Coordinates of C-alpha atoms and ligand atoms in Angstrom, one line a residue:
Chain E
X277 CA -8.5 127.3 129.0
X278 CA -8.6 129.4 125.8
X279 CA -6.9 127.1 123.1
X280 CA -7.2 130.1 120.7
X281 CA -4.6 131.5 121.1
X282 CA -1.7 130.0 119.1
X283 CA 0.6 130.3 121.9
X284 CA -1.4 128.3 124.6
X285 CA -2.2 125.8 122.0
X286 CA 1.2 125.2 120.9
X287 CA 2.5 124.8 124.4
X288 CA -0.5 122.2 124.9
X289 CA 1.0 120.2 122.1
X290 CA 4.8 120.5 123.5
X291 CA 3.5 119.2 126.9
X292 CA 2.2 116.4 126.0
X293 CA 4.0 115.3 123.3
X294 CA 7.1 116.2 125.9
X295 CA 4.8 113.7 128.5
X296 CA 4.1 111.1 125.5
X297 CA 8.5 110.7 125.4
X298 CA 9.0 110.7 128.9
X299 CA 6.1 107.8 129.6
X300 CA 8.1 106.4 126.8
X301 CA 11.2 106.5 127.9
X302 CA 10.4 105.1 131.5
X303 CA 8.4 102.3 130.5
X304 CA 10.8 101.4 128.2
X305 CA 13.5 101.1 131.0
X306 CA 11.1 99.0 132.9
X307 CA 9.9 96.6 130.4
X308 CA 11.8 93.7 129.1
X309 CA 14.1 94.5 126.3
X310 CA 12.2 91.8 124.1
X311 CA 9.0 93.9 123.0
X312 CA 9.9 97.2 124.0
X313 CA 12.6 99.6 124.0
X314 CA 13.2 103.5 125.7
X315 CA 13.3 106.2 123.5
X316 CA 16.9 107.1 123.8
X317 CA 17.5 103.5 122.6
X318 CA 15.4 104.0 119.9
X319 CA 17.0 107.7 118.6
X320 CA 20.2 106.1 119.3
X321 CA 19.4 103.2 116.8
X322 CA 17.9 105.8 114.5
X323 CA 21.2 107.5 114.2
X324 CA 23.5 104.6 113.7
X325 CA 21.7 103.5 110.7
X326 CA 21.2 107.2 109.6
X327 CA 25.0 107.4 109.9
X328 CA 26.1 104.2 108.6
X329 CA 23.9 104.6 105.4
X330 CA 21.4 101.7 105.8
X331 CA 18.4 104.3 106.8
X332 CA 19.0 106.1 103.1
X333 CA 19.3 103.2 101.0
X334 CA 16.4 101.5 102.8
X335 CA 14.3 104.8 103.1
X336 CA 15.2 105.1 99.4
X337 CA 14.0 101.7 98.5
X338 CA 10.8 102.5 100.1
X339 CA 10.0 106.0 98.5
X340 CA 10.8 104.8 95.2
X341 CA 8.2 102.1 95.4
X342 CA 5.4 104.6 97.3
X343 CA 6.1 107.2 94.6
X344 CA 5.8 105.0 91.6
X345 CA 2.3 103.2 93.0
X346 CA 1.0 106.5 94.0
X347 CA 1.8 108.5 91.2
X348 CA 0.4 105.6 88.7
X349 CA -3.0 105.6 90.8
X350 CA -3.3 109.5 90.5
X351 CA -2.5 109.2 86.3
X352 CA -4.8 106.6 85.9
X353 CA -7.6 106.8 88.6
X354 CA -7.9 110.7 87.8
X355 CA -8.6 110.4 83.6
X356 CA -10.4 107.3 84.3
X357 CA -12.7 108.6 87.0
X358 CA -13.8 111.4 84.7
X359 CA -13.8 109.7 82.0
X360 CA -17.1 107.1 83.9
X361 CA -18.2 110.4 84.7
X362 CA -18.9 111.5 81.5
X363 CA -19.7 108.2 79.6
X364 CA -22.8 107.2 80.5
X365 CA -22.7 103.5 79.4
X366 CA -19.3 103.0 81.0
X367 CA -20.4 104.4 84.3
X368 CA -23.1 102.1 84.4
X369 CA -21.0 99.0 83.1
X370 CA -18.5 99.5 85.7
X371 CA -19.5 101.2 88.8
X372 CA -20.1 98.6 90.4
X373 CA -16.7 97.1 90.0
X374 CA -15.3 100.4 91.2
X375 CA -17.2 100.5 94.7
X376 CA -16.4 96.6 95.5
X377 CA -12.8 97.2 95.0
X378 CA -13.0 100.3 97.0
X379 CA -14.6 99.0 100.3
X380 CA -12.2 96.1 99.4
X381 CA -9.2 95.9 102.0
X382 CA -6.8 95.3 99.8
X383 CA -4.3 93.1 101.8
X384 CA -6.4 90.2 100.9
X385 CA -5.0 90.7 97.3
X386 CA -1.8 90.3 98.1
X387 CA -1.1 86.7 98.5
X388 CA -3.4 86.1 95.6
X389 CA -0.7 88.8 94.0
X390 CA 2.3 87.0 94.8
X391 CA 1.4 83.8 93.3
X392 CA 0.4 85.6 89.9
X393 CA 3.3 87.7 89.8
X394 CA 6.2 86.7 92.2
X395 CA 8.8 88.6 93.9
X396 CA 10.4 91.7 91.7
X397 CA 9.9 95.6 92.1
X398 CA 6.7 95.2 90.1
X399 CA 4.2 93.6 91.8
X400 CA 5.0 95.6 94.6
X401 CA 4.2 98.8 92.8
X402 CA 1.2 96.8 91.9
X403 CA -0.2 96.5 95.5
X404 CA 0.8 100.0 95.9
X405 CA -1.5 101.3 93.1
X406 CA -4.6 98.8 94.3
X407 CA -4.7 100.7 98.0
X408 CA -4.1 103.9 96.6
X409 CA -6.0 103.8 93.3
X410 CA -9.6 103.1 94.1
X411 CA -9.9 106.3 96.6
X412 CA -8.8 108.7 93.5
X413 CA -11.4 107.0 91.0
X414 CA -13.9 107.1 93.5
X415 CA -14.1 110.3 94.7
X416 CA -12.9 111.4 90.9
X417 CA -16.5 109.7 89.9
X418 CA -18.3 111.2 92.7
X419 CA -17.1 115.2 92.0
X420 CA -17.2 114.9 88.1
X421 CA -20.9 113.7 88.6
X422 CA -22.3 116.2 90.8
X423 CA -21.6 119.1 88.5
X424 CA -25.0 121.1 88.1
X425 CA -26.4 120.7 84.7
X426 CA -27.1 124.4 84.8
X427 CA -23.2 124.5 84.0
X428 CA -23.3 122.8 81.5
X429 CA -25.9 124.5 80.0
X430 CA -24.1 127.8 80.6
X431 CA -21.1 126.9 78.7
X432 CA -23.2 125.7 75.6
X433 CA -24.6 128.9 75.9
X434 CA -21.8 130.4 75.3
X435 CA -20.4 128.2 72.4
X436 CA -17.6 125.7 74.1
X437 CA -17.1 122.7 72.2
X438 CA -16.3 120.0 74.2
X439 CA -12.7 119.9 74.3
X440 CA -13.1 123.3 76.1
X441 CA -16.2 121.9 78.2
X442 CA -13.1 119.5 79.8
X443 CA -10.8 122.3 80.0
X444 CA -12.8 125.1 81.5
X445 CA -15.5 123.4 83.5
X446 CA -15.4 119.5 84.1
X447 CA -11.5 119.2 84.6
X448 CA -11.4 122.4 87.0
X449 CA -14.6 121.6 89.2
X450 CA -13.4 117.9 89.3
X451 CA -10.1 118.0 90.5
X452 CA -11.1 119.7 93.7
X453 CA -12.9 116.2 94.7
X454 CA -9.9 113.9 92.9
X455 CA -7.9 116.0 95.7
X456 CA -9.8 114.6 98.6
X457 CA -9.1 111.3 96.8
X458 CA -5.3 111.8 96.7
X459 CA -5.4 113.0 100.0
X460 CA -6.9 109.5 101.3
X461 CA -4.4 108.2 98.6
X462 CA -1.5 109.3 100.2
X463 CA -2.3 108.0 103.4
X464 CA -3.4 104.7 101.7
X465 CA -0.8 104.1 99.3
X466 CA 1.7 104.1 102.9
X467 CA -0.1 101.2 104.4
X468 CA 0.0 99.5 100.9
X469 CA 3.6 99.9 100.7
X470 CA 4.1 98.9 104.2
X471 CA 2.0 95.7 103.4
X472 CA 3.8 95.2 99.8
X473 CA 7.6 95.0 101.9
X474 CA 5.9 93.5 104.5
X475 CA 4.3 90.3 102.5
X476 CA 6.2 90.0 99.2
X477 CA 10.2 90.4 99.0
X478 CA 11.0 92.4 101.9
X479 CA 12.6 95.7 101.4
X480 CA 12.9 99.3 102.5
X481 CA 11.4 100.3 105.9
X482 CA 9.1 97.4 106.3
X483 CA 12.2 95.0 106.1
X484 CA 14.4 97.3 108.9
X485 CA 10.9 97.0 111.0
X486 CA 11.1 92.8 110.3
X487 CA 14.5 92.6 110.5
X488 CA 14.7 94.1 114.1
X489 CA 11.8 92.1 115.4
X490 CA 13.5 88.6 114.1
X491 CA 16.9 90.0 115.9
X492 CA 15.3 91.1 118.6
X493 CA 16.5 94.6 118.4
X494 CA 13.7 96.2 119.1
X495 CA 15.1 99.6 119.3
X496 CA 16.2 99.2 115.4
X497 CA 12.5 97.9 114.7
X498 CA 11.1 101.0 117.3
X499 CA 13.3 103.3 114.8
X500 CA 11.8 102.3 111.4
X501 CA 8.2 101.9 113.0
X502 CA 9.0 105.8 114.2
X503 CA 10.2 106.5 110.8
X504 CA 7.1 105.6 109.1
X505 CA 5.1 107.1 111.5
X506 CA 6.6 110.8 111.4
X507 CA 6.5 110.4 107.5
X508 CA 2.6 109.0 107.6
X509 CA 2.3 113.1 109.5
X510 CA 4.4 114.5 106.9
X511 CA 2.0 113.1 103.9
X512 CA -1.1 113.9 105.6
X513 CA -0.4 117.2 106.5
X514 CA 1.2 117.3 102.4
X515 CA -2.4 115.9 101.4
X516 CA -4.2 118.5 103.4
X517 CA -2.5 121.3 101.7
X518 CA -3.3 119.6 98.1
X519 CA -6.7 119.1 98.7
X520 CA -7.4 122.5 100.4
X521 CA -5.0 124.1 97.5
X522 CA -7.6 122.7 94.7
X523 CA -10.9 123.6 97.1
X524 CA -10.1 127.3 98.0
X525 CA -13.6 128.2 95.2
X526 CA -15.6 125.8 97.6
X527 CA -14.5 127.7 100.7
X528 CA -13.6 124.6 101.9
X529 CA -11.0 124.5 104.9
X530 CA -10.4 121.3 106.6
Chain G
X439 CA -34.4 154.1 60.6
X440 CA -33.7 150.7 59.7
X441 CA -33.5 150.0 56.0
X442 CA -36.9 148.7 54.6
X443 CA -35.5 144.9 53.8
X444 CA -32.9 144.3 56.9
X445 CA -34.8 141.3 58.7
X446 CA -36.0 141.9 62.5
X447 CA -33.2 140.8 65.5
X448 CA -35.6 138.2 66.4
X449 CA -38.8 136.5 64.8
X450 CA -40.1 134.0 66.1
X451 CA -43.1 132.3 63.7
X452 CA -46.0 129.8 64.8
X453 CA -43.4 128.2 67.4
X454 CA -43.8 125.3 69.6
X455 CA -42.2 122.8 71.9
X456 CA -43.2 119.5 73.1
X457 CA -41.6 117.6 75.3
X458 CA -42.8 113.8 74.6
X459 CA -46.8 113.9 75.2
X460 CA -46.3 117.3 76.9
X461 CA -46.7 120.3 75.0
X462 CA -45.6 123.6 76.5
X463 CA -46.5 126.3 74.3
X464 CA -47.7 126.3 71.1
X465 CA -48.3 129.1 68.0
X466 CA -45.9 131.9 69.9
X467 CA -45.2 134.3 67.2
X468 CA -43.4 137.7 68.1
X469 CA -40.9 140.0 66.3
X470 CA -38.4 142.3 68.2
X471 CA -37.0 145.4 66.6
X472 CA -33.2 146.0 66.9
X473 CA -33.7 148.5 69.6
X474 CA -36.6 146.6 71.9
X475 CA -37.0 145.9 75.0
X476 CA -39.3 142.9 75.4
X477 CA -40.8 141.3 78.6
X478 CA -42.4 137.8 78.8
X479 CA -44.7 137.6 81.9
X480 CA -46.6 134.4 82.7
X481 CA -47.7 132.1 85.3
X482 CA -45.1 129.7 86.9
X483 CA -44.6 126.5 84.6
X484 CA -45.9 128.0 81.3
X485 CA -42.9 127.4 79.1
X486 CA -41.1 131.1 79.5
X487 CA -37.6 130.0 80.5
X488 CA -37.8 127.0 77.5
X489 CA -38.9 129.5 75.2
X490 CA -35.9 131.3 76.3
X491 CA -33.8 128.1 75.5
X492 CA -35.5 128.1 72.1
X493 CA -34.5 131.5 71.4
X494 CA -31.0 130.8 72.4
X495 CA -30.5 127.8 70.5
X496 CA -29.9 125.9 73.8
X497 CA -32.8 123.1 72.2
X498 CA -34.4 123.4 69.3
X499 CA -38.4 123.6 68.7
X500 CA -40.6 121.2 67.6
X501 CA -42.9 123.0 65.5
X502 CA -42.3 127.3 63.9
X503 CA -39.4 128.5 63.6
X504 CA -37.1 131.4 65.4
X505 CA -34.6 133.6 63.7
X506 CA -32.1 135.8 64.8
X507 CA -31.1 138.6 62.7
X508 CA -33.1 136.6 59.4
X509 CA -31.4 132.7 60.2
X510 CA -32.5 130.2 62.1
X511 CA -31.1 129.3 65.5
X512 CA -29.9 125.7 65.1
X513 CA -27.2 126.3 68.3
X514 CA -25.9 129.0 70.5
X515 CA -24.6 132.1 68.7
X516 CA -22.1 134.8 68.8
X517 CA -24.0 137.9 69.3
X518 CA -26.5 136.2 71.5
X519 CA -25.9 135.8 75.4
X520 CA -27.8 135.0 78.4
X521 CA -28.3 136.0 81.9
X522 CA -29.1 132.7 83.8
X523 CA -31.9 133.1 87.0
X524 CA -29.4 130.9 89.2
X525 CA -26.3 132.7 87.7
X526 CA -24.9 130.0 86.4
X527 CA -21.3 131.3 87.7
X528 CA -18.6 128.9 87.8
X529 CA -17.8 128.8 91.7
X530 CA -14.0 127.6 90.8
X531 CA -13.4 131.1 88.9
X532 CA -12.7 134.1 90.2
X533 CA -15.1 137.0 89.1
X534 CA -12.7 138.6 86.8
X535 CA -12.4 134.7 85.2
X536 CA -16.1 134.4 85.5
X537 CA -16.5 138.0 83.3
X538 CA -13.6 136.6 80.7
X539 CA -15.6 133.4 80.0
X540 CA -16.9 134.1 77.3
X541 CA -14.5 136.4 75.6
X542 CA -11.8 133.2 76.1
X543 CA -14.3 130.9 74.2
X544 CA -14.0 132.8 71.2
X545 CA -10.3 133.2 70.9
X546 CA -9.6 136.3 71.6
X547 CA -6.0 137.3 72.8
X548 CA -5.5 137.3 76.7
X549 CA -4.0 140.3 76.4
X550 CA -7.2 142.0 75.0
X551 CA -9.5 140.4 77.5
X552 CA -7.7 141.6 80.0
X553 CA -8.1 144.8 78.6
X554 CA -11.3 144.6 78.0
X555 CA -13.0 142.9 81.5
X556 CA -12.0 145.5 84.0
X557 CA -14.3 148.2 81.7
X558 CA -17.1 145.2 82.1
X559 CA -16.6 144.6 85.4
X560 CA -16.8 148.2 86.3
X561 CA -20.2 149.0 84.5
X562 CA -21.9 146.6 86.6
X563 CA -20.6 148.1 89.8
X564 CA -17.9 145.4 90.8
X565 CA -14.6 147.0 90.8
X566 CA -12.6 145.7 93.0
X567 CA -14.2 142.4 93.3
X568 CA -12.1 140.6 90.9
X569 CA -10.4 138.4 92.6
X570 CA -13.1 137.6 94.8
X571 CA -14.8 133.7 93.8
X572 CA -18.4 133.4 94.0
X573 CA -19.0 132.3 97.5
X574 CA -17.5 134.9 99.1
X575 CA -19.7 137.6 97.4
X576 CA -23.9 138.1 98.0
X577 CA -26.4 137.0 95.5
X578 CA -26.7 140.5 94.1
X579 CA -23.2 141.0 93.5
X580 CA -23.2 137.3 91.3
X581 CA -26.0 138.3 89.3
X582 CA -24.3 141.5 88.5
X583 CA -21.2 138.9 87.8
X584 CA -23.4 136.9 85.1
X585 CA -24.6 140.0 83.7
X586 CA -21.2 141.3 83.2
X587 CA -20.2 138.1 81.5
X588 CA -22.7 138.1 79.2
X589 CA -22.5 141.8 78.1
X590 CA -18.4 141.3 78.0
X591 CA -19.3 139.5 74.5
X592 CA -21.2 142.7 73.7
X593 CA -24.1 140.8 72.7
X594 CA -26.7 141.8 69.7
X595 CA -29.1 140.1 71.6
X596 CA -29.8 139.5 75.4
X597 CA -31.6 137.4 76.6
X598 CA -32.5 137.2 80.3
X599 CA -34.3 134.6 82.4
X600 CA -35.8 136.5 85.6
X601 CA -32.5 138.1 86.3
X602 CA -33.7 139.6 90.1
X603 CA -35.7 136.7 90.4
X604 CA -33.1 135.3 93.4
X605 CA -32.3 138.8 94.8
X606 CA -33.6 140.7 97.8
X607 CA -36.0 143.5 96.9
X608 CA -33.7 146.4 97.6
X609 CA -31.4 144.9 95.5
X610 CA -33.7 143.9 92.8
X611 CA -34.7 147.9 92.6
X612 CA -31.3 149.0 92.2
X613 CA -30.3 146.7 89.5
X614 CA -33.1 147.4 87.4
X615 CA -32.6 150.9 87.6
X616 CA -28.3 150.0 86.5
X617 CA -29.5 148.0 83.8
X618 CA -31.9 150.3 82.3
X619 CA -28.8 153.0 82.6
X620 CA -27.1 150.1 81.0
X621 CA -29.1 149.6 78.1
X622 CA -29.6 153.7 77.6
X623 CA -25.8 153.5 77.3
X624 CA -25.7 150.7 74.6
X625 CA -29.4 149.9 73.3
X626 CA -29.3 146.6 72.3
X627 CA -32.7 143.8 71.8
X628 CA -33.1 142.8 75.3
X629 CA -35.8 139.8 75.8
X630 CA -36.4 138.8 79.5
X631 CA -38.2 137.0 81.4
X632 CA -39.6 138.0 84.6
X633 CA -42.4 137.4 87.3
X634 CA -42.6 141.1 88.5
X635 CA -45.6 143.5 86.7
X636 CA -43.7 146.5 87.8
X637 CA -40.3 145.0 86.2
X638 CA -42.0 144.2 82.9
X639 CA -44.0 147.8 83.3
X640 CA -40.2 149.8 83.7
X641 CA -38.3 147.8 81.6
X642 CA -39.8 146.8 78.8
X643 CA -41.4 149.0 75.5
X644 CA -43.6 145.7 75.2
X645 CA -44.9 143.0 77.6
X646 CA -45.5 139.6 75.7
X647 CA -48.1 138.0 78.6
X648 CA -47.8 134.1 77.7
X649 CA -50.8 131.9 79.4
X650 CA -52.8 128.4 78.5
X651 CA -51.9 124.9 78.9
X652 CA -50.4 124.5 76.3
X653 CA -49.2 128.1 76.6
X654 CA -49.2 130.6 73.8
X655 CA -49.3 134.6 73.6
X656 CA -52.2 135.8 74.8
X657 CA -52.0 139.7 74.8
X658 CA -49.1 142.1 73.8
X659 CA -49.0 144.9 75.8
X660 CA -47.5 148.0 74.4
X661 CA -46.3 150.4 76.8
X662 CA -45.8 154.0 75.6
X663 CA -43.7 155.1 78.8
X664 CA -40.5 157.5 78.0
X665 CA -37.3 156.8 78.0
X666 CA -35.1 157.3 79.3
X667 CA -36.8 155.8 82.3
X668 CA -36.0 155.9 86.3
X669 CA -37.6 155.8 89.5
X670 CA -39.9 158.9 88.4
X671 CA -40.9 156.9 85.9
X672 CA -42.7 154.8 89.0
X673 CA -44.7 157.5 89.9
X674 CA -46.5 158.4 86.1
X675 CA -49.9 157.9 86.0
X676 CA -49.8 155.7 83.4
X677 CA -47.1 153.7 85.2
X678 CA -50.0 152.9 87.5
X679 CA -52.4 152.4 84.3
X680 CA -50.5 149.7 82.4
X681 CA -49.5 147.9 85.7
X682 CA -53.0 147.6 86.5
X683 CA -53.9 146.5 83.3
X684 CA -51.4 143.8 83.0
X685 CA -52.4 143.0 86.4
X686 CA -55.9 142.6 85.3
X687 CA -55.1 140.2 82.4
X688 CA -52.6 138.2 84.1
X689 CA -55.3 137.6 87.5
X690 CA -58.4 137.2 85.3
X691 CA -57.6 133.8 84.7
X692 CA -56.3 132.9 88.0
X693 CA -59.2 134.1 89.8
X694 CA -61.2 131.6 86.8
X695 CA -59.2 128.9 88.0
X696 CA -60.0 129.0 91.3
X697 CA -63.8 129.1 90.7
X698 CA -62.9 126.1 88.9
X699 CA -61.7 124.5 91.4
X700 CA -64.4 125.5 93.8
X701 CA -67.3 124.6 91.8
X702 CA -65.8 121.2 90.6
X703 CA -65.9 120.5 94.5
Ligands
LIG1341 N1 -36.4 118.7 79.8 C1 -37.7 118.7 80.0 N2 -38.4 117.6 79.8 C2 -39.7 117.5 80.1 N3 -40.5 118.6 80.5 C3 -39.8 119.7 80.7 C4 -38.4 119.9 80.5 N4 -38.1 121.1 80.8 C5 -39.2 121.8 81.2 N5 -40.2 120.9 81.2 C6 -41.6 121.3 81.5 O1 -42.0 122.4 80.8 C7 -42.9 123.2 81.5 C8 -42.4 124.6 81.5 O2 -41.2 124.8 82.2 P1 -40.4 126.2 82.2 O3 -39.2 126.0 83.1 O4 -40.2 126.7 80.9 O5 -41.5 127.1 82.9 P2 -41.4 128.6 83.4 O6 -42.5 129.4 82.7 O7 -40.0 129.1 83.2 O8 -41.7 128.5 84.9 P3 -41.1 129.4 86.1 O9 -41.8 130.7 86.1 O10 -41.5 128.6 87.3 O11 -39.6 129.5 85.9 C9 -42.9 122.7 82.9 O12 -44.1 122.0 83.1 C10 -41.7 121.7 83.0 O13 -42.1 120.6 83.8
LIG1342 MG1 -38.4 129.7 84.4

C-alpha cells in the first residue's frame, strides 16, 4: 500500500480511529459499568458538563495553573540555561544539580511539596514549573554550548561587543535547542499539572477525573480523561510547530 | 604615488607568537603597500592562519609588533575584515542577513544596508540567493557568502585564510579568477593565505613562503606577472617559471625531512 499519498494515508487514520470508537463503544456495552463506560456515554457526559458550565470553569481552573507553571519554566529555564552556558564557573558549580533534577521524576517531590507549602494555587504552579522547567534548562545548556568557537571568533572579527554577541549569535542559535526543550515542556508541564490536581487540593480536570471515579460515574471520569488526552495532541502537535518554527536554519523537520 | 611619509597598510616588525612553551613563528617582518596583493604559503601547522589572527587583532603577539595603516592592532578594526577557511557563516541567517552582518555591527541605518547588500550580494554572483540559509546552498556558494560579507564593509584591508581551501577544484578556479576581477574593480591590500603554488603564483604580486619550527619568513618571492591577470595568465612562461621556483623552495625542505627521517632509522 502506498501511504504517500495524503489521501490513502488520511483514510488509514479515519479507519482506524473509526475501528478504535467502535471496539470502544462495544466493549463498553459489555463490561460492567463500574470501570468502563461506551463511548456514547462518555460524549454524552462530555456534553452535559460542557453545557451546564462545569467543563469551562474546571477546564479553566486547569489552564490557568498549566499556563502559569509553564510559562514561569520557559522565563526562567531559558535566561538561566544560557546564562551556565556562558559562565564558565557557574556551569561547573551547578551542572550537576541541573541533570539530577532532570532525570528526577518529579512526582516524588510532591508530597515533600505539600508539607512545605500546603494547599493554595501556588504550590501547585510550583509542581508545574519542576516537571516542565528542567527540560528547557537542559536542553537550553546543551544548544548554547555547542556553538562553534569559530563563531565566535567571527563576530569578534567583526567588532560585536558582547551585548550584540547575545543578540546576534548566542540568543538566535540557542533558542532553536530551548525549543526542543519547550516542546518536551509542554508535554511535561501536562503530566505535572495532572499530578499537582491530582495530589495536592484537587481542582480542574484532574478533580472531574477523581470525582467520577469516587461516584462511580465512569463516563464523567471517561470524559475528563478524554479531555486531557485530545488536549495532550493539541500541545504536542503546538510544540512541534515551535520547535520546527525556531529550527527551519538547521533544516531540521521532525 | 603615495606621499613619501603616509605609513604602509600593514607592517608587521620582528613578530612573534608563543603559545605557552610553544613558539610558532618567530622574527616575521613584512610590509604591504596599499595596493598589494600578498600570499603566505607554508607547510601545514606553521603558524599562517595565527599570523592571520595577529594581523586581525583576533590575539595579540608576544614579541614585534603589527600595524595597520601606522597603529598597532590591539583588537579587530573597521577597515579590516576576513574571509574565514570554514566560512564562518551563521547557519540561522539567511544569506542576505549573513552579507548585512557586518554593516549592522557598525550602526548603520537598515534602510542603507538594505540598499547597500543586494550590490554585494550580486558582485559575488549570488543574486537570487538571498533568502536562501546556509544549508541549503553548496560550499562554493557559502564561501562566496563570507566573501561578500566581508567586502560589504568595504574593507582597507582583507585578509583571507585559504579561501578555496574547502571547495571543489572547478570551483576553486572560478572564484579565483571572480576575485581577481574583484580586486581589479576595487584594489585594495589583500593578504591571504593559501596552500595552492598556482593560487599564490595568480594572485598575489608577492609570495611570503613561511617555514621552520619555530616558523619565520624564509623567502619573498616577487612575482612580476601583469595585471590585469586571467586564465592566460596560466599559460605565460613565466607563470611556469615562478611556480616552479616556489615549488622548488617550498619541497627542498620536505624532501630534507624525509632523509631525516630515513637516516635517523
Ligand atoms: N590556541 C592555541 N593554543 C596552543 N597552540 C595553538 C593554538 N592555536 C594554534 N596552535 C598551534 O599553533 C600551530 C600553528 O597553527 P596554525 O593553525 O596557525 O597553522 P597553519 O599554518 O594555519 O596550518 P594549516 O595550514 O594546517 O591551516 C599549530 O601547531 C597549532 O597546534
Ligand atoms: Mg590554517
Amino acid at each position: 500500500m502506498n501511504l504517500n499519498s495524503p489521501w490513502l494515508r488520511g483514510a488509514t487514520v479515519a479507519a482506524s480511529l473509526a475501528l478504535g470508537a467502535v471496539i470502544w463503544e462495544v466493549t463498553g456495552r459489555y463490561t460492567s459499568d463500574a470501570f468502563w463506560a461506551p463511548l456514547s456515554a462518555t460524549l454524552s457526559s462530555l456534553r452535559e458538563v460542557a453545557v451546564n458550565g462545569v467543563l469551562l470553569r474546571q477546564a479553566m481552573s486547569s489552564f490557568q495553573l498549566y499556563i502559569a507553571g509553564l510559562a514561569l519554566a520557559v522565563v526562567v529555564g531559558a535566561p538561566f540555561g544560557m546564562l551556565l552556558a556562558r559562565v564558565r564557573w557557574l556551569r561547573v558549580a551547578l551542572e550537576d544539580y541541573v541533570l539530577m533534577l532532570y532525570s528526577t521524576p518529579m512526582v516524588a517531590l510532591i508530597p515533600f511539596l505539600l508539607s512545605m507549602m500546603g494547599f493554595g494555587f501556588a504550590p501547585k504552579v510550583l509542581v508545574v514549573f519542576l516537571f516542565a522547567v528542567f527540560p528547557v534548562l537542559y536542553n537550553t545548556i546543551e544548544g548554547a554550548r555547542s556553538i562553534k568557537p569559530e563563531l565566535i571568533e567571527v563576530a569578534q572579527s567583526f567588532r560585536s561587543g558582547e551585548w550584540q554577541l547575545w543578540r546576534d549569535v548566542m540568543i538566535p542559535y540557542t533558542l532553536s535547542f530551548t525549543m526542543t526543550g519547550v516542546r518536551q515542556a509542554i508535554a511535561r508541564g501536562l503530566v505535572g499539572m495532572v499530578a499537582a490536581e491530582f495530589f495536592l487540593s484537587p481542582s480542574g480536570l484532574g478533580q472531574m477525573i477523581m470525582m467520577g471515579s469516587q461516584n462511580f460515574d465512569t463516563a464523567g471520569m471517561l470524559a475528563a480523561i478524554l479531555l486531557i488526552v485530545l488536549l495532550g495532541v493539541g500541545l504536542m502537535d503546538l510544540g512541534r510547530a515551535l520547535e520546527k518554527r525556531f529550527a527551519v536554519w538547521r533544516g531540521y523537520n521532525p | 604615488m603615495k606621499a613619501p611619509n603616509t605609513p604602509p597598510r600593514i607592517r608587521i616588525a620582528a613578530a612573534g607568537k608563543r603559545y605557552q612553551q610553544h613558539q610558532i613563528f618567530e622574527n616575521v617582518d613584512l610590509t604591504v603597500g596599499e595596493r598589494e596583493v600578498v600570499a603566505i604559503i607554508g607547510p601545514s601547522g606553521c603558524g599562517k592562519t595565527t599570523l592571520l589572527r595577529c594581523i586581525d587583532g583576533l590575539i595579540p603577539l608576544t614579541q614585534g609588533e603589527i600595524l595597520i595603516e601606522g597603529s598597532p592592532m590591539l583588537a579587530p578594526r573597521a577597515g579590516v575584515a576576513m574571509v574565514f577557511q570554514h566560512f564562518g557563516l551563521f547557519p540561522w541567517k539567511t544569506v542576505h542577513d549573513n552579507v548585512a552582518y557586518g554593516l549592522k555591527l557598525s550602526g548603520i541605518s537598515k534602510a542603507e544596508i538594505n540598499e547597500r547588500v543586494p550590490h554585494f550580494v550580486k558582485l559575488v554572483g549570488l543574486s537570487g540567493f538571498e533568502k536562501y540559509y546556509p544549508y541549503q546552498i553548496s560550499g562554493g556558494m557559502q564561501q562566496r557568502c563570507g566573501l561578500a560579507r566581508a567586502l560589504a564593509t568595504e574593507p582597507r584591508v582583507l585578509l583571507m585564510d585559504e579561501p578555496f581551501g574547502a571547495v571543489d577544484a572547478q570551483t576553486r578556479e572560478i572564484l579565483q579568477f571572480e576575485l581577481l576581477r574583484i580586486w581589479e574593480d576595487t584594489p585594495t591590500t589583500m593578504v591571504f593565505v593559501t596552500h595552492s603554488i598556482e593560487e599564490a603564483v595568480l594572485m598575489g604580486d608577492r609570495i611570503v613562503v613561511l617555514k621552520g619550527r619555530p616558523s619565520s619568513v624564509h623567502e619573498v618571492v616577487e612575482v612580476d606577472l601583469p595585471r590585469p591577470r586571467d586564465r592566460a595568465t596560466l599559460l605565460l612562461p613565466h607563470f611556469a617559471e615562478l611556480r616552479e621556483h616556489v615549488w622548488g623552495t617550498l619541497m627542498a625542505d620536505a624532501r630534507q625531512a624525509e632523509f631525516d627521517v630515513i637516516k635517523n632509522n
